[in-house]
Coordinates of C-alpha atoms in Angstrom, one line a residue:
M765 CA 0.0 0.0 0.0
P766 CA 2.8 2.5 0.8
S767 CA 4.2 1.8 -2.6
E768 CA 0.9 2.7 -4.2
K769 CA 0.9 6.1 -2.4
I770 CA 4.4 6.8 -3.6
R771 CA 3.4 6.0 -7.1
R772 CA 0.4 8.3 -6.8
Y773 CA 2.6 11.1 -5.4
R774 CA 5.1 10.6 -8.2
R775 CA 2.3 10.8 -10.8
E776 CA 1.0 14.0 -9.2
L777 CA 4.5 15.4 -9.1
E778 CA 5.1 14.6 -12.8
D779 CA 1.7 16.1 -13.6
L780 CA 2.6 19.3 -11.8
K781 CA 6.0 19.3 -13.5
S782 CA 4.3 18.9 -16.9
R783 CA 1.9 21.7 -16.1
Y784 CA 4.7 24.0 -15.0
Q785 CA 6.7 23.3 -18.1
A786 CA 3.7 23.8 -20.3
L787 CA 3.0 27.1 -18.6
A788 CA 6.7 28.1 -18.9
E789 CA 6.7 27.3 -22.6
T790 CA 3.9 29.8 -23.2
A791 CA 5.8 32.7 -21.5
S792 CA 7.6 35.2 -23.7
D793 CA 10.5 35.5 -21.3
V794 CA 13.2 33.1 -20.5
I795 CA 12.4 31.0 -17.4
I796 CA 15.0 28.9 -15.7
Q797 CA 15.5 27.1 -12.4
V798 CA 18.8 27.3 -10.6
S799 CA 20.0 25.0 -7.9
Q800 CA 21.7 26.3 -4.7
D801 CA 25.1 25.4 -6.2
L802 CA 24.2 27.8 -9.1
R803 CA 23.7 25.2 -11.7
I804 CA 20.8 25.3 -14.2
V805 CA 18.3 22.5 -13.6
Y806 CA 15.6 23.7 -16.0
A807 CA 15.2 26.1 -18.9
N808 CA 12.3 26.8 -21.3
S809 CA 12.6 27.1 -25.0
Q810 CA 12.8 30.9 -25.0
V811 CA 16.5 30.6 -24.2
H812 CA 17.0 30.4 -27.9
G813 CA 15.5 33.8 -28.5
I814 CA 17.9 35.5 -26.0
F815 CA 21.0 33.3 -25.7
K816 CA 20.8 31.6 -29.1
T817 CA 21.0 28.1 -27.6
T818 CA 18.7 25.3 -26.6
P819 CA 17.5 24.1 -23.1
K820 CA 19.3 20.8 -23.6
K821 CA 22.7 22.6 -24.1
I822 CA 22.5 24.7 -20.9
V823 CA 20.7 22.5 -18.4
G824 CA 23.3 21.1 -16.1
R825 CA 25.7 23.9 -16.8
S826 CA 26.7 26.7 -14.4
F827 CA 24.4 29.7 -14.2
A828 CA 27.6 31.8 -14.8
A829 CA 27.8 30.5 -18.4
L830 CA 25.0 32.9 -19.4
F831 CA 27.1 36.0 -18.4
P832 CA 30.5 37.5 -19.0
P833 CA 32.8 36.2 -16.2
G834 CA 33.5 39.6 -14.6
E835 CA 29.8 40.5 -14.7
F836 CA 28.7 37.4 -12.9
R837 CA 31.4 37.6 -10.2
R838 CA 30.2 41.1 -9.4
V839 CA 26.7 39.8 -8.5
E840 CA 27.4 36.2 -7.4
D841 CA 27.1 36.8 -3.7
R842 CA 23.9 38.6 -4.1
I843 CA 22.4 35.8 -6.1
R844 CA 23.4 33.2 -3.5
S845 CA 21.6 35.4 -0.8
Y846 CA 18.3 35.0 -2.6
F847 CA 18.2 31.3 -1.8
L848 CA 18.2 32.1 1.9
L849 CA 15.7 35.0 2.1
S850 CA 12.0 35.1 1.7
L851 CA 10.2 37.9 -0.1
A852 CA 9.4 39.6 3.3
E853 CA 13.0 39.4 4.4
R854 CA 14.2 40.8 1.2
K855 CA 11.8 43.8 1.5
K856 CA 12.8 44.3 5.1
R857 CA 16.5 44.5 4.2
G858 CA 15.9 46.7 1.1
I859 CA 17.0 44.0 -1.3
S860 CA 15.3 44.2 -4.7
N861 CA 14.0 41.1 -6.4
H862 CA 15.3 42.4 -9.7
M863 CA 18.7 43.2 -11.1
E864 CA 20.1 44.5 -14.4
L865 CA 23.3 42.9 -15.8
L866 CA 24.9 42.1 -19.1
G867 CA 24.3 38.6 -20.6
E868 CA 26.4 36.8 -23.2
T869 CA 24.9 34.7 -26.0
A870 CA 26.3 31.5 -27.5
G871 CA 27.8 33.7 -30.3
N872 CA 29.6 35.9 -27.6
E873 CA 27.2 38.9 -28.2
I874 CA 26.7 41.1 -25.1
L875 CA 23.2 42.3 -24.3
P876 CA 21.5 44.0 -21.3
L877 CA 19.2 41.8 -19.2
E878 CA 16.8 42.1 -16.4
I879 CA 16.5 39.1 -14.0
S880 CA 13.7 38.6 -11.5
F881 CA 14.4 36.1 -8.7
G882 CA 11.6 34.1 -7.2
V883 CA 11.5 32.3 -3.8
S884 CA 13.6 29.1 -3.5
V885 CA 11.8 25.9 -2.6
S886 CA 13.2 22.7 -1.1
T887 CA 13.3 19.5 -3.3
N888 CA 14.9 16.1 -3.1
Q889 CA 17.7 17.7 -5.2
G890 CA 18.1 20.6 -2.7
R891 CA 16.8 24.1 -2.9
I892 CA 15.7 25.3 -6.4
M893 CA 15.0 29.0 -7.3
P894 CA 13.1 30.1 -10.4
C895 CA 14.3 33.1 -12.4
I896 CA 12.7 35.1 -15.2
I897 CA 15.1 36.7 -17.7
R898 CA 14.2 39.5 -20.1
D899 CA 16.1 41.2 -22.9
I900 CA 15.9 44.9 -22.2
S901 CA 17.9 46.1 -25.2
E902 CA 15.0 48.1 -26.6
R903 CA 14.2 49.6 -23.3
K904 CA 17.8 50.7 -22.9
K905 CA 17.9 52.3 -26.3
T906 CA 14.8 54.3 -25.4
E907 CA 16.3 55.3 -22.1
R908 CA 19.5 56.4 -23.8
K909 CA 17.5 58.4 -26.4
L910 CA 15.4 60.1 -23.7
R911 CA 18.6 60.8 -21.7
Y912 CA 20.3 62.2 -24.8
L913 CA 17.4 64.5 -25.5
A914 CA 17.4 65.7 -21.9
Y915 CA 21.1 66.6 -22.1
H916 CA 21.4 67.9 -25.6
D917 CA 20.2 70.9 -27.6
K918 CA 17.7 69.8 -30.2
L919 CA 18.7 72.4 -32.9
T920 CA 22.5 72.1 -32.8
D921 CA 22.9 68.6 -31.2
L922 CA 25.3 70.1 -28.7
G923 CA 25.4 69.3 -25.0
N924 CA 23.2 71.7 -23.1
R925 CA 23.6 73.5 -19.8
D926 CA 22.9 70.4 -17.7
L927 CA 25.4 68.2 -19.5
F928 CA 28.0 71.0 -19.3
H929 CA 27.6 71.2 -15.5
I930 CA 28.2 67.4 -15.3
Y931 CA 31.3 67.6 -17.4
L932 CA 32.7 70.7 -15.7
N933 CA 32.1 69.4 -12.2
E934 CA 33.9 66.2 -13.1
Y935 CA 36.8 68.1 -14.6
L936 CA 37.1 70.4 -11.6
N937 CA 37.2 67.4 -9.3
E938 CA 40.0 65.9 -11.3
T939 CA 41.8 69.3 -11.4
L940 CA 41.6 69.6 -7.6
R941 CA 42.8 66.0 -7.1
Y942 CA 45.8 66.2 -9.4
G943 CA 46.6 69.9 -8.8
E944 CA 48.9 70.6 -11.9
R945 CA 46.2 70.6 -14.6
K946 CA 45.1 73.8 -16.2
G947 CA 42.2 74.5 -18.5
A948 CA 40.0 77.3 -19.9
L949 CA 36.4 78.1 -20.1
L950 CA 35.3 80.2 -23.1
F951 CA 32.0 82.0 -23.1
L952 CA 30.8 83.0 -26.6
D953 CA 28.1 85.4 -27.7
L954 CA 27.4 86.1 -31.4
D955 CA 27.5 89.8 -32.3
G956 CA 24.6 91.0 -34.4
F957 CA 22.7 87.7 -34.2
K958 CA 19.5 89.2 -32.6
K959 CA 19.2 91.7 -35.5
V960 CA 19.4 88.9 -38.0
N961 CA 17.0 86.8 -36.1
D962 CA 14.4 89.6 -35.7
S963 CA 14.7 91.0 -39.2
L964 CA 15.1 87.8 -41.3
G965 CA 13.2 85.3 -39.2
H966 CA 14.0 82.5 -36.8
H967 CA 14.5 79.9 -39.6
V968 CA 17.4 82.0 -40.9
G969 CA 18.8 82.4 -37.4
D970 CA 18.5 78.6 -36.8
S971 CA 20.5 77.9 -40.0
I972 CA 23.2 80.3 -38.9
L973 CA 23.4 78.6 -35.4
V974 CA 23.8 75.2 -37.0
E975 CA 26.6 76.5 -39.3
C976 CA 28.2 78.1 -36.3
T977 CA 28.2 74.8 -34.5
H978 CA 30.1 73.1 -37.4
R979 CA 32.6 75.9 -37.4
L980 CA 33.2 75.7 -33.7
H981 CA 33.9 71.9 -33.9
N982 CA 36.4 72.5 -36.6
C983 CA 38.3 75.1 -34.5
L984 CA 38.8 72.6 -31.5
R985 CA 41.5 70.1 -30.9
E986 CA 40.7 66.4 -30.3
S987 CA 41.9 66.8 -26.7
D988 CA 39.2 69.4 -26.1
Q989 CA 36.5 66.7 -26.4
I990 CA 37.9 64.2 -23.9
F991 CA 35.1 64.3 -21.4
R992 CA 32.5 61.5 -21.6
V993 CA 30.0 60.7 -19.0
E994 CA 30.2 56.9 -18.7
N995 CA 27.0 56.4 -16.7
L996 CA 24.9 58.1 -19.4
E997 CA 25.9 55.3 -21.8
M998 CA 26.2 57.6 -24.8
E999 CA 28.2 57.4 -27.9
R1000 CA 31.5 59.3 -27.8
R1001 CA 30.8 62.7 -29.2
K1002 CA 32.4 66.1 -29.4
E1003 CA 31.1 67.4 -26.1
G1004 CA 33.6 70.2 -25.6
V1005 CA 31.1 72.7 -27.1
F1006 CA 27.8 73.4 -25.3
R1007 CA 24.9 75.6 -26.2
F1008 CA 23.6 77.6 -23.3
G1009 CA 20.6 79.0 -25.3
G1010 CA 19.9 81.7 -27.8
D1011 CA 23.3 82.6 -29.4
E1012 CA 25.4 81.8 -26.4
F1013 CA 28.0 78.9 -26.5
V1014 CA 30.5 77.6 -23.9
I1015 CA 33.7 75.8 -24.8
L1016 CA 35.7 73.8 -22.3
L1017 CA 39.4 73.4 -23.1
P1018 CA 40.7 70.8 -20.6
H1019 CA 44.4 70.6 -21.4
L1020 CA 46.5 73.8 -21.6
H1021 CA 50.2 74.1 -21.2
D1022 CA 50.0 77.8 -21.3
P1023 CA 46.9 80.2 -20.9
R1024 CA 47.9 81.8 -24.2
E1025 CA 46.8 78.7 -26.0
A1026 CA 43.2 79.7 -25.1
A1027 CA 43.8 83.0 -27.0
V1028 CA 45.0 81.0 -30.0
V1029 CA 41.7 79.0 -30.0
A1030 CA 39.7 82.2 -29.5
L1031 CA 41.3 83.9 -32.4
K1032 CA 40.7 80.9 -34.6
I1033 CA 37.0 80.9 -33.6
I1034 CA 36.7 84.7 -34.3
N1035 CA 38.2 84.3 -37.8
D1036 CA 35.9 81.3 -38.6
I1037 CA 32.7 82.8 -37.2
R1038 CA 33.0 86.1 -39.1
R1039 CA 33.3 84.4 -42.5
P1040 CA 30.1 85.3 -44.4
Y1041 CA 27.1 82.9 -44.1
S1042 CA 25.0 81.8 -47.1
I1043 CA 21.5 80.7 -46.3
R1044 CA 20.6 77.5 -48.3
E1045 CA 16.9 78.0 -47.7
N1046 CA 17.0 81.4 -49.4
P1047 CA 19.6 81.5 -52.2
D1048 CA 18.4 85.1 -53.1
L1049 CA 19.4 86.3 -49.7
P1050 CA 22.8 88.1 -49.6
Y1051 CA 25.6 86.8 -47.5
I1052 CA 25.3 87.5 -43.8
S1053 CA 28.2 88.5 -41.6
L1054 CA 28.4 88.1 -37.9
G1055 CA 31.0 88.6 -35.2
V1056 CA 31.6 86.8 -31.9
S1057 CA 32.6 88.1 -28.5
I1058 CA 34.6 85.7 -26.3
G1059 CA 35.3 85.8 -22.5
I1060 CA 38.0 83.5 -21.2
A1061 CA 38.3 82.2 -17.6
I1062 CA 41.4 80.1 -16.7
I1063 CA 40.9 77.0 -14.6
P1064 CA 41.6 76.9 -11.7
D1065 CA 43.1 80.4 -11.5
D1066 CA 39.8 82.2 -12.1
G1067 CA 37.6 79.9 -10.0
S1068 CA 37.4 76.3 -8.8
D1069 CA 33.6 76.0 -8.7
I1070 CA 31.1 76.0 -11.6
S1071 CA 29.1 79.2 -10.8
L1072 CA 32.2 81.3 -10.2
L1073 CA 33.9 80.1 -13.4
I1074 CA 30.8 80.8 -15.5
S1075 CA 30.3 84.1 -13.9
N1076 CA 33.9 85.2 -14.5
A1077 CA 33.9 84.0 -18.2
D1078 CA 30.6 85.8 -18.7
I1079 CA 32.0 89.0 -17.2
A1080 CA 35.0 88.8 -19.6
M1081 CA 32.6 88.2 -22.5
Y1082 CA 30.7 91.4 -21.8
R1083 CA 33.9 93.3 -21.6
A1084 CA 34.8 91.9 -25.1
K1085 CA 31.3 92.8 -26.2
E1086 CA 32.1 96.5 -25.7
R1087 CA 34.4 96.3 -28.7
G1088 CA 32.8 93.4 -30.5
N1089 CA 34.4 90.6 -32.4
T1090 CA 37.3 90.1 -30.0
Y1091 CA 38.2 88.2 -26.8
R1092 CA 39.1 89.2 -23.3
F1093 CA 40.7 87.2 -20.4
F1094 CA 39.0 87.6 -17.0
T1095 CA 40.8 89.9 -14.6
P1096 CA 40.0 90.7 -10.9
E1097 CA 39.4 94.3 -12.0
M1098 CA 36.5 93.2 -14.1
N1099 CA 34.9 91.6 -11.1
R1100 CA 35.3 94.7 -9.0
E1101 CA 33.7 96.7 -11.9
V1102 CA 30.8 94.3 -12.1
T1103 CA 30.4 94.4 -8.3
R1104 CA 30.2 98.2 -8.5
R1105 CA 27.8 97.9 -11.4
L1106 CA 25.5 95.6 -9.4
H1107 CA 25.8 98.0 -6.5
L1108 CA 24.7 100.9 -8.8
E1109 CA 21.9 98.9 -10.3
E1110 CA 20.5 98.1 -6.9
G1111 CA 20.9 101.7 -5.8
L1112 CA 19.2 102.9 -9.0
R1113 CA 16.2 100.7 -8.5
A1114 CA 15.9 101.9 -4.9
A1115 CA 16.4 105.5 -5.9
I1116 CA 13.5 105.2 -8.4
C1117 CA 11.2 103.6 -5.8
A1118 CA 12.1 106.3 -3.3
S1119 CA 11.9 109.1 -5.9
Q1120 CA 15.4 110.2 -5.1
L1121 CA 16.4 111.2 -8.6
T1122 CA 16.0 114.8 -9.4
L1123 CA 15.7 116.9 -12.6
Y1124 CA 18.0 119.6 -13.9
F1125 CA 17.1 121.8 -16.7
Q1126 CA 19.3 123.3 -19.5
P1127 CA 17.7 126.3 -21.2
I1128 CA 17.5 126.6 -25.0
H1129 CA 18.1 130.1 -26.2
R1130 CA 17.0 132.0 -29.2
N1131 CA 18.6 135.3 -30.1
G1132 CA 16.2 138.1 -29.6
D1133 CA 13.7 136.0 -27.6
G1134 CA 15.9 134.7 -24.7
I1135 CA 15.0 131.4 -23.3
V1136 CA 12.3 129.6 -25.4
G1137 CA 12.5 126.2 -23.9
F1138 CA 14.7 123.8 -21.9
E1139 CA 15.7 120.2 -21.8
A1140 CA 15.0 118.0 -18.7
L1141 CA 18.1 116.1 -17.5
V1142 CA 18.0 113.5 -14.8
R1143 CA 20.6 113.6 -12.0
W1144 CA 21.4 111.0 -9.3
V1145 CA 23.3 111.6 -6.1
H1146 CA 24.1 108.1 -4.8
P1147 CA 24.3 107.9 -0.9
G1148 CA 27.7 106.2 -1.1
E1149 CA 29.0 107.1 -4.5
G1150 CA 28.1 110.8 -4.6
L1151 CA 27.1 112.3 -8.0
V1152 CA 26.8 109.5 -10.5
L1153 CA 27.5 110.7 -14.1
P1154 CA 24.5 110.3 -16.4
G1155 CA 26.7 108.4 -18.9
D1156 CA 27.2 105.7 -16.3
F1157 CA 23.7 105.2 -14.9
I1158 CA 21.7 105.9 -18.1
T1159 CA 23.7 103.3 -20.0
L1160 CA 23.2 100.9 -17.1
A1161 CA 19.5 101.6 -17.0
E1162 CA 19.2 101.0 -20.7
E1163 CA 21.0 97.7 -20.6
T1164 CA 19.1 96.4 -17.6
G1165 CA 15.6 97.6 -18.6
I1166 CA 15.5 100.0 -15.7
I1167 CA 15.2 102.8 -18.2
V1168 CA 11.5 102.1 -18.7
P1169 CA 10.4 103.0 -15.1
L1170 CA 13.1 105.6 -14.9
G1171 CA 11.9 107.2 -18.1
A1172 CA 8.3 107.2 -16.8
M1173 CA 9.4 108.9 -13.6
V1174 CA 11.3 111.6 -15.5
L1175 CA 8.3 112.2 -17.7
L1176 CA 6.1 112.7 -14.7
K1177 CA 8.6 115.1 -13.0
A1178 CA 9.1 117.0 -16.2
C1179 CA 5.3 117.5 -16.7
H1180 CA 5.0 118.6 -13.1
M1181 CA 7.5 121.4 -13.8
L1182 CA 6.0 122.2 -17.1
S1183 CA 2.5 122.5 -15.5
H1184 CA 3.9 124.9 -12.9
L1185 CA 5.4 127.1 -15.7
Q1186 CA 2.2 127.0 -17.8
R1187 CA 0.1 128.0 -14.8
H1188 CA 2.4 131.1 -14.2
G1189 CA 2.5 132.6 -17.6
C1190 CA 5.2 130.6 -19.5
S1191 CA 2.8 129.1 -21.9
N1192 CA 5.0 129.8 -24.9
M1193 CA 7.9 127.9 -23.6
Y1194 CA 8.5 124.2 -24.2
L1195 CA 10.2 121.5 -22.2
S1196 CA 11.9 118.5 -24.0
V1197 CA 12.3 115.1 -22.4
N1198 CA 14.6 112.3 -23.7
I1199 CA 12.9 109.0 -24.6
S1200 CA 15.1 105.9 -24.9
P1201 CA 14.6 103.2 -27.5
R1202 CA 13.5 100.7 -24.9
Q1203 CA 11.1 103.2 -23.4
F1204 CA 9.6 103.9 -26.8
D1205 CA 9.2 100.2 -27.5
D1206 CA 7.3 99.7 -24.3
P1207 CA 3.7 98.8 -25.2
F1208 CA 2.5 101.0 -22.4
F1209 CA 4.5 104.1 -23.6
E1210 CA 1.4 105.9 -24.9
S1211 CA -0.5 105.4 -21.7
K1212 CA 2.4 106.7 -19.7
V1213 CA 2.6 109.9 -21.8
A1214 CA -1.2 110.3 -21.2
E1215 CA -0.8 109.7 -17.5
A1216 CA 1.9 112.4 -17.2
L1217 CA -0.1 115.0 -19.2
D1218 CA -3.4 114.3 -17.6
K1219 CA -2.1 114.2 -14.0
Y1220 CA -0.7 117.7 -14.2
K1221 CA -3.1 119.2 -16.7
V1222 CA -0.3 120.0 -19.1
D1223 CA -0.9 121.6 -22.5
P1224 CA 0.7 119.1 -24.9
R1225 CA 2.0 122.0 -27.0
G1226 CA 4.6 122.7 -24.4
L1227 CA 6.1 119.1 -24.4
K1228 CA 8.6 117.8 -26.9
L1229 CA 9.9 114.3 -26.8
E1230 CA 13.5 113.7 -27.9
M1231 CA 14.6 110.4 -29.5
T1232 CA 17.8 109.4 -31.2
E1233 CA 17.9 108.3 -34.8
G1234 CA 18.3 104.6 -33.7
V1235 CA 14.6 104.6 -32.6
F1236 CA 13.5 105.3 -36.2
I1237 CA 16.1 103.4 -38.1
R1238 CA 15.1 100.0 -36.6
N1239 CA 11.5 100.2 -37.8
P1240 CA 10.7 103.5 -39.4
V1241 CA 7.1 102.5 -40.4
D1242 CA 6.2 101.3 -36.9
A1243 CA 7.8 104.4 -35.3
S1244 CA 5.9 106.7 -37.7
L1245 CA 2.6 105.1 -36.9
R1246 CA 3.2 105.3 -33.1
I1247 CA 4.2 109.0 -33.3
N1248 CA 1.2 109.9 -35.5
D1249 CA -1.1 108.1 -33.0
L1250 CA 0.4 110.2 -30.1
K1251 CA 0.1 113.4 -32.1
T1252 CA -3.6 112.6 -32.9
R1253 CA -4.4 111.9 -29.3
F1254 CA -2.5 114.9 -27.9
P1255 CA -2.7 117.8 -30.4
G1256 CA 0.4 120.0 -30.3
L1257 CA 2.8 117.3 -28.9
T1258 CA 6.0 117.5 -30.9
F1259 CA 8.9 115.1 -31.5
M1260 CA 12.6 115.9 -31.8
I1261 CA 15.5 113.8 -33.3
D1262 CA 18.4 114.1 -30.8
D1263 CA 22.1 113.7 -31.6
F1264 CA 21.4 114.1 -35.3
G1265 CA 24.3 113.2 -37.6
T1266 CA 25.8 110.5 -35.4
G1267 CA 23.6 107.7 -36.7
F1268 CA 22.4 106.7 -40.2
S1269 CA 21.2 110.1 -41.2
S1270 CA 19.6 110.3 -44.6
F1271 CA 17.2 112.5 -46.5
S1272 CA 15.1 109.5 -47.4
Y1273 CA 14.1 108.4 -43.9
L1274 CA 14.0 112.0 -42.5
S1275 CA 11.5 113.1 -45.1
K1276 CA 9.1 110.3 -44.1
L1277 CA 9.1 110.7 -40.4
P1278 CA 6.5 112.9 -38.6
V1279 CA 9.1 114.7 -36.5
D1280 CA 9.2 118.5 -35.9
V1281 CA 12.7 119.4 -34.6
I1282 CA 16.3 118.3 -35.3
K1283 CA 19.0 118.7 -32.8
I1284 CA 22.5 118.8 -34.2
D1285 CA 24.8 116.7 -32.1
Q1286 CA 27.3 118.6 -29.9
T1287 CA 30.3 116.7 -31.4
F1288 CA 29.9 118.7 -34.6
I1289 CA 29.4 122.0 -32.8
S1290 CA 32.4 121.6 -30.6
G1291 CA 34.5 120.8 -33.7
L1292 CA 33.4 123.8 -35.8
D1293 CA 37.1 124.9 -35.9
Q1294 CA 37.5 122.0 -38.4
E1295 CA 36.4 122.5 -42.0
H1296 CA 34.7 119.1 -42.4
N1297 CA 32.6 119.7 -39.3
R1298 CA 31.6 123.1 -40.6
K1299 CA 30.5 121.5 -43.8
I1300 CA 28.5 118.9 -42.0
V1301 CA 26.7 121.4 -39.8
K1302 CA 25.9 123.6 -42.8
G1303 CA 24.6 120.6 -44.7
I1304 CA 22.4 119.6 -41.8
I1305 CA 20.9 123.0 -41.4
N1306 CA 20.2 123.3 -45.1
L1307 CA 18.6 119.8 -45.1
V1308 CA 16.4 120.6 -42.1
K1309 CA 15.3 124.0 -43.5
S1310 CA 14.4 122.3 -46.8
L1311 CA 12.0 120.0 -44.9
D1312 CA 10.5 123.0 -43.1
L1313 CA 11.6 121.7 -39.7
D1314 CA 13.1 123.6 -36.7
V1315 CA 16.7 123.1 -35.8
V1316 CA 18.5 123.3 -32.4
A1317 CA 22.3 123.2 -32.0
E1318 CA 23.6 121.4 -28.9
G1319 CA 27.0 122.1 -27.2
V1320 CA 27.3 125.8 -28.1
Q1321 CA 30.3 127.0 -26.1
N1322 CA 31.5 130.3 -27.4
L1323 CA 30.5 133.4 -29.5
E1324 CA 32.2 131.9 -32.6
H1325 CA 29.8 129.0 -32.5
V1326 CA 26.8 131.4 -32.2
E1327 CA 27.9 133.5 -35.1
Y1328 CA 28.5 130.6 -37.4
L1329 CA 25.2 129.0 -36.6
E1330 CA 23.2 132.2 -37.0
K1331 CA 25.0 133.0 -40.2
H1332 CA 23.7 129.7 -41.7
G1333 CA 20.2 129.9 -40.3
C1334 CA 20.2 128.0 -37.0
Y1335 CA 18.9 130.4 -34.2
Q1336 CA 18.1 128.0 -31.3
H1337 CA 21.1 127.1 -29.3
Q1338 CA 21.8 125.0 -26.2
G1339 CA 25.1 125.0 -24.3
Y1340 CA 27.4 126.3 -21.7
Y1341 CA 27.8 129.6 -23.6
Y1342 CA 24.4 130.4 -22.4
Y1343 CA 23.5 128.2 -19.4
K1344 CA 24.7 125.0 -17.7
P1345 CA 22.1 122.5 -16.5
M1346 CA 20.4 124.0 -13.4
T1347 CA 18.0 123.0 -10.7
A1348 CA 14.3 124.0 -10.8
D1349 CA 14.9 126.9 -8.3
E1350 CA 17.8 128.2 -10.4
L1351 CA 15.8 128.0 -13.6
L1352 CA 12.9 130.0 -12.0
H1353 CA 15.5 132.6 -10.9
V1354 CA 16.9 132.8 -14.4
L1355 CA 13.4 133.2 -15.9
W1356 CA 12.5 135.9 -13.3
E1357 CA 15.7 137.8 -14.2
Q1358 CA 15.0 137.5 -17.9
N1359 CA 11.4 138.8 -17.5
H1360 CA 12.2 141.7 -15.1
H1361 CA 15.6 142.8 -16.2
D1362 CA 15.9 142.1 -19.9
G1363 CA 12.3 142.3 -20.8
E1364 CA 12.7 139.2 -22.9
G1365 CA 10.7 136.0 -22.8
G1366 CA 7.1 135.4 -22.2
C1367 CA 6.5 134.4 -18.6
S1368 CA 3.8 137.1 -18.1
G1369 CA 2.6 135.6 -14.9
W1370 CA 5.8 136.9 -13.2
K1371 CA 5.3 140.5 -14.4
G1372 CA 3.9 143.0 -11.9
T1373 CA 4.5 146.4 -10.5
E1374 CA 8.0 147.6 -9.8
K1375 CA 7.2 147.5 -6.1
E1376 CA 6.1 143.9 -6.4
N1377 CA 9.1 143.1 -8.4
R1378 CA 11.5 144.5 -5.9
K1379 CA 9.8 142.2 -3.2
R1380 CA 10.2 139.2 -5.5
R1381 CA 13.7 139.8 -6.7
P1382 CA 16.3 137.6 -4.9
K1383 CA 18.9 139.8 -3.0
N1384 CA 22.6 139.1 -3.6
G1385 CA 24.0 137.2 -0.7
S1386 CA 20.6 136.8 1.0
G1387 CA 20.7 133.1 0.8
R1388 CA 17.1 133.0 -0.3
S1389 CA 16.2 130.5 -3.0
A1390 CA 14.6 131.6 -6.2
T1391 CA 11.5 129.6 -5.2
A1392 CA 11.2 131.6 -2.0
A1393 CA 11.6 134.8 -3.9
Y1394 CA 8.4 134.1 -5.8
E1395 CA 6.4 133.2 -2.7
G1396 CA 3.3 135.3 -2.4
A1397 CA 3.5 136.5 -6.0
T1398 CA 3.1 133.7 -8.5
G1399 CA 3.2 130.7 -6.3
T1400 CA 6.0 128.4 -5.2
Y1401 CA 7.1 125.4 -7.3
Q1402 CA 6.7 122.4 -5.1
G1403 CA 9.2 120.0 -6.6
D1404 CA 8.9 116.2 -6.5

């Protein structure tokens, strides 16, 4: 009877084994069973699909035969531990049931695998553990592709900022470890690219960027592409060039014997980049020329961490940008200048918020009429720096965009002053306010002009807006439309072209613009002792008169300037020969003197009886301000 039970158990066991094998054969993955001595005791037919062999050939062989020797030794102890641990124990110890490792086929082909380990069971042959093996080659390809896309610029196929940080961090660690290595970081920005991109379209800009990439690669040595991130499993590529975005590139030169080698590379890049570009998509388009500005930071001299190196190379690039199409090495002086610049930028923002900037006014004089108008000029006294020259902070404001709120504040203050003068009889005088290109491009510019005029009830006929030729040259049609819209909304508002003659002056564009006044740049006036400047000034005056426009000469410094200008028909002058820029109080004093001593001008609100005039007139040495002198007569100007 016992023998009958044994036979029954054996039949059931064989039945279970047959079912297991039948089920295993239907699976798409390789299923094997491994004994505790790491020998294969069972394999389904799917082993042919992955390992290019048959179950009969691998059953009885070592499990290690399915893997490269080094790869199996790396994980052998972990595989043995699976025989001793249940699923709960594995989870408790933080041991995954899966692992990825390389397999080896019968034809010695290497491929990535994922193995899942089941729970071992006790048999009469010892403990047996089932394993499921999958070929993950396609998954790895997808992962590599996604990883590549994450770390590379789509347009140029260059490494992006994230990949650059990985490479540079690895390089810096090696530099600090070995100590004697030197390298260089080159920060590049294309000169004139934005103009091409905006005027010809992004498709043209993209073509140029792709061509720039090819040229950059050709400028670099093989040693400049030595970094390769192993754990990303990417093909070896030229990764020494990285695109930061827009038209900015970064180049890492990892092996330098002398920092001057970086200058050699930079010069080669400059010469290659400035060669004309032909656009394949548009054969009718003429050749396009660009430049490149390069900032160079030496590693580790100019920094041993990523952010500092990038910052210093960027600083040097902006210094190169001042001249264009050149390179500059970073120096500590540049850093001090940038620190001061940041300090000024923060101070300027604070000064605007606190309304700490003030206006000065430089009168514009006409022979026989006296002062007919004046230009509003902003001045800033920094708490720590003292008087900051307009050339310093106006340029800073323009570059940072602060010029937009600064310009709006100046317009408000100027209209406040103009309102005061118009209320007290100076209705025939005008005030001119400078408008920067960025300010004019502001979509809310028109509403800000309206706000200033409406707030102080200013007659628009007394306001002139000054803009340089650059505002009109970039887009003359759009500029003309915007100016005409403003003139229609505010009848009497006039526009002046400032610094005329220093830009792209031409009769063609001037005749089409709805401007009213031309201001001759002071560089021509100060140089009237030279024949060619006299010819230029005479030509400008004749051009302006032929268009029936008014003309003002800036920078008039002596009587010879006055005589030459009046001889040729320019009667409005601005400069130190007449007046320097002055405060509101000083201007009111000058206007009072003009009306009550010379009898010129038209501020009738300040005219009164001689007794009243004597009361109003400032006394020499009295210390009384001009504003105080008018108190009780025409009202006091309450400045901002």
